[in-house]
mmCIF file of C-alpha atoms and ligand atoms in Angstrom:
data_model
loop_
_atom_site.group_PDB
_atom_site.id
_atom_site.type_symbol
_atom_site.label_atom_id
_atom_site.label_comp_id
_atom_site.label_asym_id
_atom_site.label_seq_id
_atom_site.Cartn_x
_atom_site.Cartn_y
_atom_site.Cartn_z
ATOM 1 C CA UNK A 1 -14.518 14.619 -43.783
ATOM 2 C CA UNK A 2 -13.011 11.842 -44.811
ATOM 3 C CA UNK A 3 -13.929 8.479 -41.914
ATOM 4 C CA UNK A 4 -12.055 5.575 -41.891
ATOM 5 C CA UNK A 5 -13.226 2.152 -40.551
ATOM 6 C CA UNK A 6 -10.747 -0.988 -40.430
ATOM 7 C CA UNK A 7 -11.073 -4.372 -39.774
ATOM 8 C CA UNK A 8 -11.026 -5.314 -35.952
ATOM 9 C CA UNK A 9 -7.590 -7.052 -35.303
ATOM 10 C CA UNK A 10 -8.428 -8.004 -31.150
ATOM 11 C CA UNK A 11 -8.310 -11.754 -30.901
ATOM 12 C CA UNK A 12 -12.398 -13.466 -31.719
ATOM 13 C CA UNK A 13 -13.647 -9.249 -32.186
ATOM 14 C CA UNK A 14 -16.294 -9.774 -34.520
ATOM 15 C CA UNK A 15 -17.760 -6.406 -34.227
ATOM 16 C CA UNK A 16 -17.845 -3.692 -36.051
ATOM 17 C CA UNK A 17 -17.937 0.092 -35.896
ATOM 18 C CA UNK A 18 -20.265 1.196 -38.701
ATOM 19 C CA UNK A 19 -22.904 -1.019 -40.121
ATOM 20 C CA UNK A 20 -24.059 -0.269 -44.165
ATOM 21 C CA UNK A 21 -26.738 1.409 -42.821
ATOM 22 C CA UNK A 22 -25.023 3.420 -41.361
ATOM 23 C CA UNK A 23 -22.542 4.402 -43.440
ATOM 24 C CA UNK A 24 -25.268 5.602 -45.916
ATOM 25 C CA UNK A 25 -26.821 8.143 -43.547
ATOM 26 C CA UNK A 26 -23.348 9.662 -43.186
ATOM 27 C CA UNK A 27 -22.807 9.569 -46.557
ATOM 28 C CA UNK A 28 -25.788 11.112 -46.786
ATOM 29 C CA UNK A 29 -24.610 14.382 -44.654
ATOM 30 C CA UNK A 30 -21.204 14.689 -47.072
ATOM 31 C CA UNK A 31 -18.943 12.404 -44.872
ATOM 32 C CA UNK A 32 -17.013 10.867 -46.824
ATOM 33 C CA UNK A 33 -16.493 6.674 -46.457
ATOM 34 C CA UNK A 34 -13.448 4.606 -46.395
ATOM 35 C CA UNK A 35 -14.103 1.325 -45.321
ATOM 36 C CA UNK A 36 -11.506 -1.667 -44.622
ATOM 37 C CA UNK A 37 -11.613 -5.057 -47.107
ATOM 38 C CA UNK A 38 -13.850 -7.278 -45.016
ATOM 39 C CA UNK A 39 -14.020 -5.374 -41.837
ATOM 40 C CA UNK A 40 -17.861 -6.303 -41.494
ATOM 41 C CA UNK A 41 -17.528 -9.730 -42.344
ATOM 42 C CA UNK A 42 -17.531 -10.961 -38.985
ATOM 43 C CA UNK A 43 -20.612 -9.374 -38.168
ATOM 44 C CA UNK A 44 -21.921 -10.666 -41.538
ATOM 45 C CA UNK A 45 -21.486 -7.064 -43.271
ATOM 46 C CA UNK A 46 -20.278 -7.780 -46.992
ATOM 47 C CA UNK A 47 -18.333 -5.537 -48.497
ATOM 48 C CA UNK A 48 -20.844 -4.949 -51.435
ATOM 49 C CA UNK A 49 -23.041 -3.704 -49.199
ATOM 50 C CA UNK A 50 -20.956 -1.689 -47.851
ATOM 51 C CA UNK A 51 -20.316 -0.671 -51.371
ATOM 52 C CA UNK A 52 -24.040 -0.156 -51.660
ATOM 53 C CA UNK A 53 -24.067 2.215 -49.405
ATOM 54 C CA UNK A 54 -22.043 4.632 -51.089
ATOM 55 C CA UNK A 55 -17.892 3.708 -49.372
ATOM 56 C CA UNK A 56 -15.158 3.108 -50.979
ATOM 57 C CA UNK A 57 -13.674 -0.296 -49.914
ATOM 58 C CA UNK A 58 -10.122 -0.693 -49.511
ATOM 59 C CA UNK A 59 -8.061 -3.768 -49.355
ATOM 60 C CA UNK A 60 -4.980 -1.554 -47.830
ATOM 61 C CA UNK A 61 -5.620 -1.098 -43.955
ATOM 62 C CA UNK A 62 -3.358 1.316 -44.440
ATOM 63 C CA UNK A 63 -5.071 3.473 -46.433
ATOM 64 C CA UNK A 64 -7.858 3.401 -43.856
ATOM 65 C CA UNK A 65 -6.080 4.052 -41.222
ATOM 66 C CA UNK A 66 -3.532 6.482 -42.894
ATOM 67 C CA UNK A 67 -6.135 8.173 -45.141
ATOM 68 C CA UNK A 68 -8.859 9.650 -43.463
ATOM 69 C CA UNK A 69 -9.622 11.922 -40.855
ATOM 70 C CA UNK A 70 -11.601 10.403 -38.248
ATOM 71 C CA UNK A 71 -11.007 6.262 -37.239
ATOM 72 C CA UNK A 72 -13.607 4.503 -36.022
ATOM 73 C CA UNK A 73 -13.245 1.088 -33.991
ATOM 74 C CA UNK A 74 -14.564 -1.347 -31.508
ATOM 75 C CA UNK A 75 -11.166 -1.991 -29.623
ATOM 76 C CA UNK A 76 -8.239 0.249 -28.981
ATOM 77 C CA UNK A 77 -5.210 0.215 -31.712
ATOM 78 C CA UNK A 78 -2.640 -1.750 -31.703
ATOM 79 C CA UNK A 79 1.249 -0.718 -31.760
ATOM 80 C CA UNK A 80 1.125 -1.123 -35.748
ATOM 81 C CA UNK A 81 -1.957 0.104 -35.821
ATOM 82 C CA UNK A 82 -1.422 3.664 -34.358
ATOM 83 C CA UNK A 83 1.696 3.711 -35.803
ATOM 84 C CA UNK A 84 -0.771 4.027 -39.486
ATOM 85 C CA UNK A 85 -2.742 7.077 -37.832
ATOM 86 C CA UNK A 86 -2.388 9.906 -40.098
ATOM 87 C CA UNK A 87 -0.928 12.618 -38.346
ATOM 88 C CA UNK A 88 -2.949 14.712 -36.508
ATOM 89 C CA UNK A 89 -5.826 12.721 -37.328
ATOM 90 C CA UNK A 90 -8.869 11.514 -34.431
ATOM 91 C CA UNK A 91 -9.903 8.338 -33.544
ATOM 92 C CA UNK A 92 -12.078 7.099 -31.635
ATOM 93 C CA UNK A 93 -13.328 3.687 -30.077
ATOM 94 C CA UNK A 94 -12.821 1.675 -27.049
ATOM 95 C CA UNK A 95 -9.184 2.676 -25.695
ATOM 96 C CA UNK A 96 -9.690 1.410 -22.663
ATOM 97 C CA UNK A 97 -7.154 4.229 -21.826
ATOM 98 C CA UNK A 98 -6.290 3.266 -18.215
ATOM 99 C CA UNK A 99 -3.632 0.966 -19.097
ATOM 100 C CA UNK A 100 -2.927 2.171 -22.128
ATOM 101 C CA UNK A 101 0.118 4.758 -21.367
ATOM 102 C CA UNK A 102 1.743 3.847 -23.904
ATOM 103 C CA UNK A 103 -0.640 3.696 -26.590
ATOM 104 C CA UNK A 104 -1.932 7.200 -25.766
ATOM 105 C CA UNK A 105 1.958 8.376 -25.757
ATOM 106 C CA UNK A 106 2.384 7.095 -29.518
ATOM 107 C CA UNK A 107 -1.062 8.166 -30.535
ATOM 108 C CA UNK A 108 0.083 11.859 -28.896
ATOM 109 C CA UNK A 109 3.683 11.963 -30.831
ATOM 110 C CA UNK A 110 1.262 11.727 -33.862
ATOM 111 C CA UNK A 111 -0.822 14.424 -32.910
ATOM 112 C CA UNK A 112 -3.905 12.428 -33.246
ATOM 113 C CA UNK A 113 -7.312 13.702 -30.968
ATOM 114 C CA UNK A 114 -8.313 10.042 -29.507
ATOM 115 C CA UNK A 115 -11.598 9.639 -27.805
ATOM 116 C CA UNK A 116 -12.087 7.011 -25.535
ATOM 117 C CA UNK A 117 -16.248 5.530 -25.250
ATOM 118 C CA UNK A 118 -15.785 4.208 -21.973
ATOM 119 C CA UNK A 119 -15.038 8.159 -20.665
ATOM 120 C CA UNK A 120 -18.212 9.462 -21.952
ATOM 121 C CA UNK A 121 -20.091 11.241 -19.651
ATOM 122 C CA UNK A 122 -23.312 9.218 -18.237
ATOM 123 C CA UNK A 123 -25.891 12.307 -18.867
ATOM 124 C CA UNK A 124 -29.302 12.691 -21.233
ATOM 125 C CA UNK A 125 -27.489 14.585 -23.977
ATOM 126 C CA UNK A 126 -25.195 11.763 -24.344
ATOM 127 C CA UNK A 127 -27.214 8.289 -24.020
ATOM 128 C CA UNK A 128 -27.495 8.364 -28.007
ATOM 129 C CA UNK A 129 -23.571 7.705 -28.419
ATOM 130 C CA UNK A 130 -23.144 5.594 -24.831
ATOM 131 C CA UNK A 131 -21.560 2.294 -26.254
ATOM 132 C CA UNK A 132 -21.239 1.501 -22.230
ATOM 133 C CA UNK A 133 -25.282 0.742 -22.802
ATOM 134 C CA UNK A 134 -25.586 -0.614 -25.889
ATOM 135 C CA UNK A 135 -23.110 -3.414 -25.755
ATOM 136 C CA UNK A 136 -24.015 -4.151 -21.923
ATOM 137 C CA UNK A 137 -27.495 -4.645 -23.147
ATOM 138 C CA UNK A 138 -26.318 -7.150 -25.309
ATOM 139 C CA UNK A 139 -23.529 -8.782 -23.210
ATOM 140 C CA UNK A 140 -26.711 -8.750 -20.515
ATOM 141 C CA UNK A 141 -28.884 -10.697 -22.442
ATOM 142 C CA UNK A 142 -26.367 -13.176 -23.781
ATOM 143 C CA UNK A 143 -25.282 -14.105 -20.361
ATOM 144 C CA UNK A 144 -28.432 -15.998 -20.197
ATOM 145 C CA UNK A 145 -28.208 -17.749 -22.678
ATOM 146 C CA UNK A 146 -24.629 -18.952 -22.324
ATOM 147 C CA UNK A 147 -25.900 -20.037 -18.721
ATOM 148 C CA UNK A 148 -28.926 -21.515 -19.688
ATOM 149 C CA UNK A 149 -26.773 -23.475 -22.545
ATOM 150 C CA UNK A 150 -24.434 -24.573 -19.442
ATOM 151 C CA UNK A 151 -27.365 -25.519 -16.730
ATOM 152 C CA UNK A 152 -28.408 -29.201 -16.401
ATOM 153 C CA UNK A 153 -32.083 -28.381 -16.589
ATOM 154 C CA UNK A 154 -34.160 -26.108 -18.505
ATOM 155 C CA UNK A 155 -35.871 -22.460 -17.146
ATOM 156 C CA UNK A 156 -39.506 -22.454 -17.499
ATOM 157 C CA UNK A 157 -42.073 -24.634 -15.588
ATOM 158 C CA UNK A 158 -43.140 -27.476 -17.829
ATOM 159 C CA UNK A 159 -46.000 -29.343 -17.355
ATOM 160 C CA UNK A 160 -46.152 -32.857 -19.152
ATOM 161 C CA UNK A 161 -46.986 -36.865 -19.263
ATOM 162 C CA UNK A 162 -43.629 -37.063 -18.380
ATOM 163 C CA UNK A 163 -44.218 -34.799 -15.035
ATOM 164 C CA UNK A 164 -43.525 -31.654 -14.132
ATOM 165 C CA UNK A 165 -40.636 -29.907 -13.730
ATOM 166 C CA UNK A 166 -39.989 -26.848 -11.849
ATOM 167 C CA UNK A 167 -38.637 -23.151 -13.230
ATOM 168 C CA UNK A 168 -34.815 -22.529 -12.732
ATOM 169 C CA UNK A 169 -34.584 -19.897 -10.038
ATOM 170 C CA UNK A 170 -32.052 -17.175 -11.289
ATOM 171 C CA UNK A 171 -30.252 -14.614 -8.930
ATOM 172 C CA UNK A 172 -28.755 -11.306 -10.804
ATOM 173 C CA UNK A 173 -25.874 -9.652 -8.591
ATOM 174 C CA UNK A 174 -25.634 -5.795 -10.074
ATOM 175 C CA UNK A 175 -28.644 -4.105 -11.302
ATOM 176 C CA UNK A 176 -27.111 -1.414 -14.277
ATOM 177 C CA UNK A 177 -27.889 -1.595 -17.707
ATOM 178 C CA UNK A 178 -26.292 -5.027 -18.202
ATOM 179 C CA UNK A 179 -28.464 -6.807 -15.532
ATOM 180 C CA UNK A 180 -31.618 -5.841 -16.102
ATOM 181 C CA UNK A 181 -31.254 -7.381 -19.724
ATOM 182 C CA UNK A 182 -30.442 -9.847 -17.700
ATOM 183 C CA UNK A 183 -33.213 -10.083 -15.148
ATOM 184 C CA UNK A 184 -35.421 -9.294 -18.569
ATOM 185 C CA UNK A 185 -33.565 -11.960 -20.433
ATOM 186 C CA UNK A 186 -33.872 -14.988 -17.753
ATOM 187 C CA UNK A 187 -37.706 -13.838 -17.385
ATOM 188 C CA UNK A 188 -38.487 -14.345 -20.765
ATOM 189 C CA UNK A 189 -36.701 -17.846 -20.605
ATOM 190 C CA UNK A 190 -39.848 -18.318 -17.781
ATOM 191 C CA UNK A 191 -36.688 -18.767 -15.207
ATOM 192 C CA UNK A 192 -38.193 -16.981 -11.500
ATOM 193 C CA UNK A 193 -35.887 -14.010 -10.696
ATOM 194 C CA UNK A 194 -34.105 -12.143 -8.374
ATOM 195 C CA UNK A 195 -32.009 -9.469 -8.194
ATOM 196 C CA UNK A 196 -29.097 -8.080 -5.296
ATOM 197 C CA UNK A 197 -27.514 -4.322 -6.156
ATOM 198 C CA UNK A 198 -26.661 -1.778 -3.323
ATOM 199 C CA UNK A 199 -28.503 1.232 -4.593
ATOM 200 C CA UNK A 200 -31.856 1.393 -3.500
ATOM 201 C CA UNK A 201 -33.237 2.728 -6.992
ATOM 202 C CA UNK A 202 -32.476 -0.156 -8.828
ATOM 203 C CA UNK A 203 -35.230 -2.090 -6.695
ATOM 204 C CA UNK A 204 -37.853 -0.601 -8.898
ATOM 205 C CA UNK A 205 -36.275 -1.151 -11.729
ATOM 206 C CA UNK A 206 -36.027 -5.313 -10.880
ATOM 207 C CA UNK A 207 -39.532 -4.960 -9.813
ATOM 208 C CA UNK A 208 -41.199 -3.597 -13.143
ATOM 209 C CA UNK A 209 -39.307 -6.347 -14.930
ATOM 210 C CA UNK A 210 -40.734 -8.568 -12.650
ATOM 211 C CA UNK A 211 -37.461 -9.773 -10.301
ATOM 212 C CA UNK A 212 -38.222 -10.104 -6.762
ATOM 213 C CA UNK A 213 -35.749 -6.585 -4.933
ATOM 214 C CA UNK A 214 -33.148 -8.878 -2.400
ATOM 215 C CA UNK A 215 -33.281 -5.348 -0.165
ATOM 216 C CA UNK A 216 -29.771 -4.151 1.168
ATOM 217 C CA UNK A 217 -31.040 -1.340 3.324
ATOM 218 C CA UNK A 218 -31.292 -4.190 5.974
ATOM 219 C CA UNK A 219 -27.492 -4.479 5.947
ATOM 220 C CA UNK A 220 -25.840 -1.315 4.286
ATOM 221 C CA UNK A 221 -27.368 2.380 3.330
ATOM 222 C CA UNK A 222 -27.972 3.175 -0.165
ATOM 223 C CA UNK A 223 -24.586 3.469 -1.987
ATOM 224 C CA UNK A 224 -25.658 5.137 -5.103
ATOM 225 C CA UNK A 225 -23.480 8.523 -5.908
ATOM 226 C CA UNK A 226 -25.130 11.959 -6.932
ATOM 227 C CA UNK A 227 -23.427 10.660 -10.262
ATOM 228 C CA UNK A 228 -25.813 7.479 -10.391
ATOM 229 C CA UNK A 229 -23.301 4.851 -9.762
ATOM 230 C CA UNK A 230 -22.619 3.184 -6.943
ATOM 231 C CA UNK A 231 -19.462 3.953 -3.870
ATOM 232 C CA UNK A 232 -17.166 1.405 -2.941
ATOM 233 C CA UNK A 233 -18.101 -0.407 -0.234
ATOM 234 C CA UNK A 234 -16.438 0.524 3.184
ATOM 235 C CA UNK A 235 -14.857 -3.401 4.517
ATOM 236 C CA UNK A 236 -17.318 -3.690 7.117
ATOM 237 C CA UNK A 237 -20.296 -3.219 4.642
ATOM 238 C CA UNK A 238 -18.909 -5.568 2.010
ATOM 239 C CA UNK A 239 -18.566 -8.864 4.519
ATOM 240 C CA UNK A 240 -22.721 -7.852 5.161
ATOM 241 C CA UNK A 241 -23.197 -7.673 1.507
ATOM 242 C CA UNK A 242 -21.566 -10.758 0.555
ATOM 243 C CA UNK A 243 -23.404 -13.171 3.404
ATOM 244 C CA UNK A 244 -26.691 -11.522 2.025
ATOM 245 C CA UNK A 245 -25.378 -12.886 -0.872
ATOM 246 C CA UNK A 246 -24.394 -16.010 -0.386
ATOM 247 C CA UNK A 247 -27.524 -16.448 1.449
ATOM 248 C CA UNK A 248 -29.703 -16.179 -1.665
ATOM 249 C CA UNK A 249 -26.548 -17.569 -4.005
ATOM 250 C CA UNK A 250 -26.980 -20.865 -2.512
ATOM 251 C CA UNK A 251 -30.424 -21.189 -3.311
ATOM 252 C CA UNK A 252 -30.237 -20.244 -7.426
ATOM 253 C CA UNK A 253 -29.124 -22.822 -9.792
ATOM 254 C CA UNK A 254 -27.981 -20.140 -11.987
ATOM 255 C CA UNK A 255 -26.112 -16.290 -11.280
ATOM 256 C CA UNK A 256 -25.307 -13.743 -13.279
ATOM 257 C CA UNK A 257 -22.812 -11.244 -11.858
ATOM 258 C CA UNK A 258 -22.101 -7.447 -13.104
ATOM 259 C CA UNK A 259 -21.771 -5.864 -10.284
ATOM 260 C CA UNK A 260 -19.139 -2.868 -11.371
ATOM 261 C CA UNK A 261 -17.733 0.600 -9.548
ATOM 262 C CA UNK A 262 -15.859 2.516 -12.037
ATOM 263 C CA UNK A 263 -12.974 3.052 -12.152
ATOM 264 C CA UNK A 264 -11.857 0.186 -9.601
ATOM 265 C CA UNK A 265 -11.585 -3.545 -9.476
ATOM 266 C CA UNK A 266 -14.480 -5.520 -9.150
ATOM 267 C CA UNK A 267 -16.152 -6.380 -5.619
ATOM 268 C CA UNK A 268 -15.325 -9.237 -4.825
ATOM 269 C CA UNK A 269 -19.446 -10.872 -3.952
ATOM 270 C CA UNK A 270 -18.904 -14.256 -4.153
ATOM 271 C CA UNK A 271 -16.812 -16.186 -1.770
ATOM 272 C CA UNK A 272 -14.999 -19.529 -2.560
ATOM 273 C CA UNK A 273 -16.297 -20.548 0.962
ATOM 274 C CA UNK A 274 -20.804 -19.187 -0.741
ATOM 275 C CA UNK A 275 -19.429 -21.065 -4.139
ATOM 276 C CA UNK A 276 -18.859 -24.480 -1.994
ATOM 277 C CA UNK A 277 -21.884 -24.380 0.345
ATOM 278 C CA UNK A 278 -24.068 -23.962 -3.559
ATOM 279 C CA UNK A 279 -25.696 -26.996 -5.010
ATOM 280 C CA UNK A 280 -24.259 -29.159 -7.488
ATOM 281 C CA UNK A 281 -25.527 -28.010 -11.002
ATOM 282 C CA UNK A 282 -25.313 -23.962 -10.235
ATOM 283 C CA UNK A 283 -23.804 -22.401 -13.039
ATOM 284 C CA UNK A 284 -22.399 -18.593 -12.092
ATOM 285 C CA UNK A 285 -21.693 -16.516 -15.093
ATOM 286 C CA UNK A 286 -19.668 -13.315 -14.206
ATOM 287 C CA UNK A 287 -19.350 -10.923 -16.376
ATOM 288 C CA UNK A 288 -17.720 -8.310 -14.189
ATOM 289 C CA UNK A 289 -15.203 -11.250 -15.422
ATOM 290 C CA UNK A 290 -12.877 -8.915 -16.929
ATOM 291 C CA UNK A 291 -11.955 -6.443 -14.062
ATOM 292 C CA UNK A 292 -11.183 -9.106 -11.930
ATOM 293 C CA UNK A 293 -14.630 -10.832 -11.456
ATOM 294 C CA UNK A 294 -17.191 -10.863 -8.860
ATOM 295 C CA UNK A 295 -16.357 -13.915 -7.456
ATOM 296 C CA UNK A 296 -13.668 -15.108 -5.979
ATOM 297 C CA UNK A 297 -13.041 -18.334 -7.703
ATOM 298 C CA UNK A 298 -13.572 -16.583 -11.602
ATOM 299 C CA UNK A 299 -10.572 -17.102 -14.466
ATOM 300 C CA UNK A 300 -10.884 -14.269 -16.985
ATOM 301 C CA UNK A 301 -11.765 -16.212 -20.336
ATOM 302 C CA UNK A 302 -12.292 -19.782 -18.658
ATOM 303 C CA UNK A 303 -15.049 -21.876 -17.214
ATOM 304 C CA UNK A 304 -14.225 -23.394 -13.395
ATOM 305 C CA UNK A 305 -15.729 -26.650 -12.206
ATOM 306 C CA UNK A 306 -15.824 -26.829 -8.360
ATOM 307 C CA UNK A 307 -17.787 -29.393 -6.666
ATOM 308 C CA UNK A 308 -19.951 -29.457 -9.267
ATOM 309 C CA UNK A 309 -20.988 -25.833 -10.045
ATOM 310 C CA UNK A 310 -19.609 -24.068 -12.902
ATOM 311 C CA UNK A 311 -18.257 -20.487 -13.186
ATOM 312 C CA UNK A 312 -17.712 -19.035 -16.666
ATOM 313 C CA UNK A 313 -15.690 -15.620 -16.579
ATOM 314 C CA UNK A 314 -17.516 -14.506 -19.314
ATOM 315 C CA UNK A 315 -15.254 -11.955 -21.615
ATOM 316 C CA UNK A 316 -16.778 -9.914 -24.537
ATOM 317 C CA UNK A 317 -19.813 -11.813 -24.507
ATOM 318 C CA UNK A 318 -21.005 -8.675 -27.734
ATOM 319 C CA UNK A 319 -18.295 -10.090 -29.971
ATOM 320 C CA UNK A 320 -20.194 -13.195 -30.043
ATOM 321 C CA UNK A 321 -23.662 -11.039 -30.480
ATOM 322 C CA UNK A 322 -21.828 -9.389 -33.161
ATOM 323 C CA UNK A 323 -24.485 -8.174 -35.596
ATOM 324 C CA UNK A 324 -26.346 -6.648 -33.229
ATOM 325 C CA UNK A 325 -23.626 -5.157 -31.157
ATOM 326 C CA UNK A 326 -22.383 -3.589 -34.247
ATOM 327 C CA UNK A 327 -25.307 -2.246 -35.578
ATOM 328 C CA UNK A 328 -26.077 -0.772 -31.869
ATOM 329 C CA UNK A 329 -22.517 0.186 -31.672
ATOM 330 C CA UNK A 330 -22.693 1.735 -35.281
ATOM 331 C CA UNK A 331 -25.485 4.333 -34.158
ATOM 332 C CA UNK A 332 -23.843 5.380 -31.026
ATOM 333 C CA UNK A 333 -21.118 6.446 -33.474
ATOM 334 C CA UNK A 334 -23.706 8.028 -35.827
ATOM 335 C CA UNK A 335 -25.081 10.311 -32.888
ATOM 336 C CA UNK A 336 -20.739 11.006 -31.969
ATOM 337 C CA UNK A 337 -20.489 12.315 -35.773
ATOM 338 C CA UNK A 338 -23.196 14.364 -36.032
ATOM 339 C CA UNK A 339 -22.298 15.999 -32.405
ATOM 340 C CA UNK A 340 -18.464 16.702 -34.228
ATOM 341 C CA UNK A 341 -19.156 17.375 -37.247
ATOM 342 C CA UNK A 342 -20.362 21.153 -38.515
ATOM 343 C CA UNK A 343 -20.146 22.261 -41.629
ATOM 344 C CA UNK A 344 -18.773 19.182 -42.922
ATOM 345 C CA UNK A 345 -15.680 19.147 -40.927
ATOM 346 C CA UNK A 346 -14.761 17.320 -37.779
ATOM 347 C CA UNK A 347 -14.615 20.412 -35.414
ATOM 348 C CA UNK A 348 -13.358 18.660 -32.150
ATOM 349 C CA UNK A 349 -13.385 21.263 -28.991
ATOM 350 C CA UNK A 350 -12.053 19.966 -25.464
ATOM 351 C CA UNK A 351 -14.440 22.585 -23.746
ATOM 352 C CA UNK A 352 -17.449 20.533 -25.518
ATOM 353 C CA UNK A 353 -19.337 18.504 -22.362
ATOM 354 C CA UNK A 354 -19.484 15.300 -24.160
ATOM 355 C CA UNK A 355 -16.638 15.694 -25.915
ATOM 356 C CA UNK A 356 -14.238 16.827 -24.147
ATOM 357 C CA UNK A 357 -13.883 14.818 -21.173
ATOM 358 C CA UNK A 358 -13.468 11.770 -23.362
ATOM 359 C CA UNK A 359 -9.944 13.212 -25.183
ATOM 360 C CA UNK A 360 -7.546 11.084 -23.964
ATOM 361 C CA UNK A 361 -4.902 12.617 -26.452
ATOM 362 C CA UNK A 362 -5.567 16.718 -28.020
ATOM 363 C CA UNK A 363 -3.038 17.037 -30.917
ATOM 364 C CA UNK A 364 0.237 16.693 -29.119
ATOM 365 C CA UNK A 365 -0.768 16.522 -25.585
ATOM 366 C CA UNK A 366 -1.454 13.344 -23.505
ATOM 367 C CA UNK A 367 -5.012 14.493 -21.560
ATOM 368 C CA UNK A 368 -5.330 10.630 -19.612
ATOM 369 C CA UNK A 369 -5.631 10.478 -16.343
ATOM 370 C CA UNK A 370 -6.393 13.970 -15.770
HETATM 371 P P1 NAD B 401 -21.991 -0.458 -13.824
HETATM 372 O O1 NAD B 401 -22.049 -1.655 -15.161
HETATM 373 O O2 NAD B 401 -20.689 0.630 -13.414
HETATM 374 O O3 NAD B 401 -22.538 -1.706 -12.584
HETATM 375 C C1 NAD B 401 -22.916 -2.228 -12.209
HETATM 376 C C2 NAD B 401 -24.094 -2.299 -11.508
HETATM 377 O O4 NAD B 401 -23.778 -2.725 -10.084
HETATM 378 C C3 NAD B 401 -24.547 -1.178 -11.044
HETATM 379 O O5 NAD B 401 -26.235 -0.872 -10.944
HETATM 380 C C4 NAD B 401 -24.358 -0.863 -9.601
HETATM 381 O O6 NAD B 401 -25.093 -0.233 -8.570
HETATM 382 C C5 NAD B 401 -24.253 -2.017 -8.754
HETATM 383 N N1 NAD B 401 -22.686 -2.321 -7.856
HETATM 384 C C6 NAD B 401 -21.840 -1.977 -8.048
HETATM 385 N N2 NAD B 401 -21.222 -2.466 -6.478
HETATM 386 C C7 NAD B 401 -22.037 -3.550 -6.042
HETATM 387 C C8 NAD B 401 -22.247 -4.051 -4.912
HETATM 388 N N3 NAD B 401 -21.205 -4.618 -3.952
HETATM 389 N N4 NAD B 401 -23.281 -5.112 -4.989
HETATM 390 C C9 NAD B 401 -23.795 -5.243 -5.614
HETATM 391 N N5 NAD B 401 -23.840 -4.099 -7.448
HETATM 392 C C10 NAD B 401 -23.266 -3.244 -7.324
HETATM 393 O O7 NAD B 401 -23.163 0.120 -14.162
HETATM 394 P P2 NAD B 401 -24.246 0.764 -14.833
HETATM 395 O O8 NAD B 401 -24.976 -0.385 -16.397
HETATM 396 O O9 NAD B 401 -23.417 1.395 -16.180
HETATM 397 O O10 NAD B 401 -25.323 1.692 -14.486
HETATM 398 C C11 NAD B 401 -24.878 2.721 -13.523
HETATM 399 C C12 NAD B 401 -25.803 3.418 -13.028
HETATM 400 O O11 NAD B 401 -25.657 4.633 -14.264
HETATM 401 C C13 NAD B 401 -27.250 2.987 -12.943
HETATM 402 O O12 NAD B 401 -28.207 4.378 -12.738
HETATM 403 C C14 NAD B 401 -27.513 3.446 -14.231
HETATM 404 O O13 NAD B 401 -29.530 4.194 -14.608
HETATM 405 C C15 NAD B 401 -26.768 4.925 -14.735
HETATM 406 N N6 NAD B 401 -26.578 5.182 -16.392
HETATM 407 C C16 NAD B 401 -27.321 6.294 -16.687
HETATM 408 C C17 NAD B 401 -27.388 6.608 -17.944
HETATM 409 C C18 NAD B 401 -27.190 8.356 -18.421
HETATM 410 O O14 NAD B 401 -27.904 8.287 -18.354
HETATM 411 N N7 NAD B 401 -26.858 8.272 -20.238
HETATM 412 C C19 NAD B 401 -26.898 5.402 -18.820
HETATM 413 C C20 NAD B 401 -26.049 4.725 -18.581
HETATM 414 C C21 NAD B 401 -26.409 3.794 -17.394
#
């Protein structure tokens, strides 16, 4: 089986789908690896490291795309890239299937079987392949660093000859994978952390990391679904939650928002009114910016200043920690390839409980949305 790794072409994308260490492991499993020259440069892995791990490095993107059975990517391919894929080949990546109808049609036309990593079932057996979790871990960590750098104050308490500094108050909204990592990172920096989530189960996780749980049970019943995700709130619940968050946000120095409901725009949890009531110097890092933002005033990819409050519409933070983000992504890819490799060949099965639901195209057929 031939596996290809191209250089990512999306602006500011520094990650690579496989790092040399994983290439070495795949070569041991009997795969042939073809890596586009410079593919790992943004994540600080040079071509020589890929060669030393057993890959062939090609200067030709068309060869990496067209000469391999399975192409591993981070971002979805452009139309030109999709046109280079091998007829009847396979593609894996964060394909953003909703909003990619043209791409899916083009892939189906080339009889490419495409697996969207976003659609990986969140089940225990699939955890080692879960790129949403691995990349959210990186995003949650980096959000705190970005926020800390934008604050006019330090995070920890300090008792110095020049006086005593009180620790920064950090408020995290949404305590999924990214939110929990943000709590842990803010605590390591010495912040006093509180966090809110509409899933009651998040309470124990927040407390186990040393955060204070802002309990929503007074205003809304537990919003966790059987699948472990939050359900969308009713209009009335939403208003109560916005009011509760507004009260806590007013006390915070740094606010990290991560709240998402799968398949929907991000819930608007921080109103313009709440921002107006914040202390000057407050910083908001909105990790939900790409899904529309948790703050009403967020602009994705931009930093907005209003009334002394800084709102950072963070997009693709994992790409800014490219070495470790790629290393984690690459381990996820290794687990996935091990799962779909049978006797040295690629065996994609629509009935497979992990990869079946991820197949947005299967040979000549578009299978998304279901
Ligand atoms: P996510 O990125 O979809 O959402 C982030 C957080 O926002 C979630 O904790 C959610 O409850 C919260 N949220 C949604 N609406 C909200 C609102 N109105 N106000 C406040 N918070 C709100 O979440 P995620 O990180 O993917 O995790 C979601 C669930 O999936 C968790 O229960 C997690 O433990 C579980 N999970 C399971 C696996 C696995 O078993 N493989 C992997 C990752 C996550």
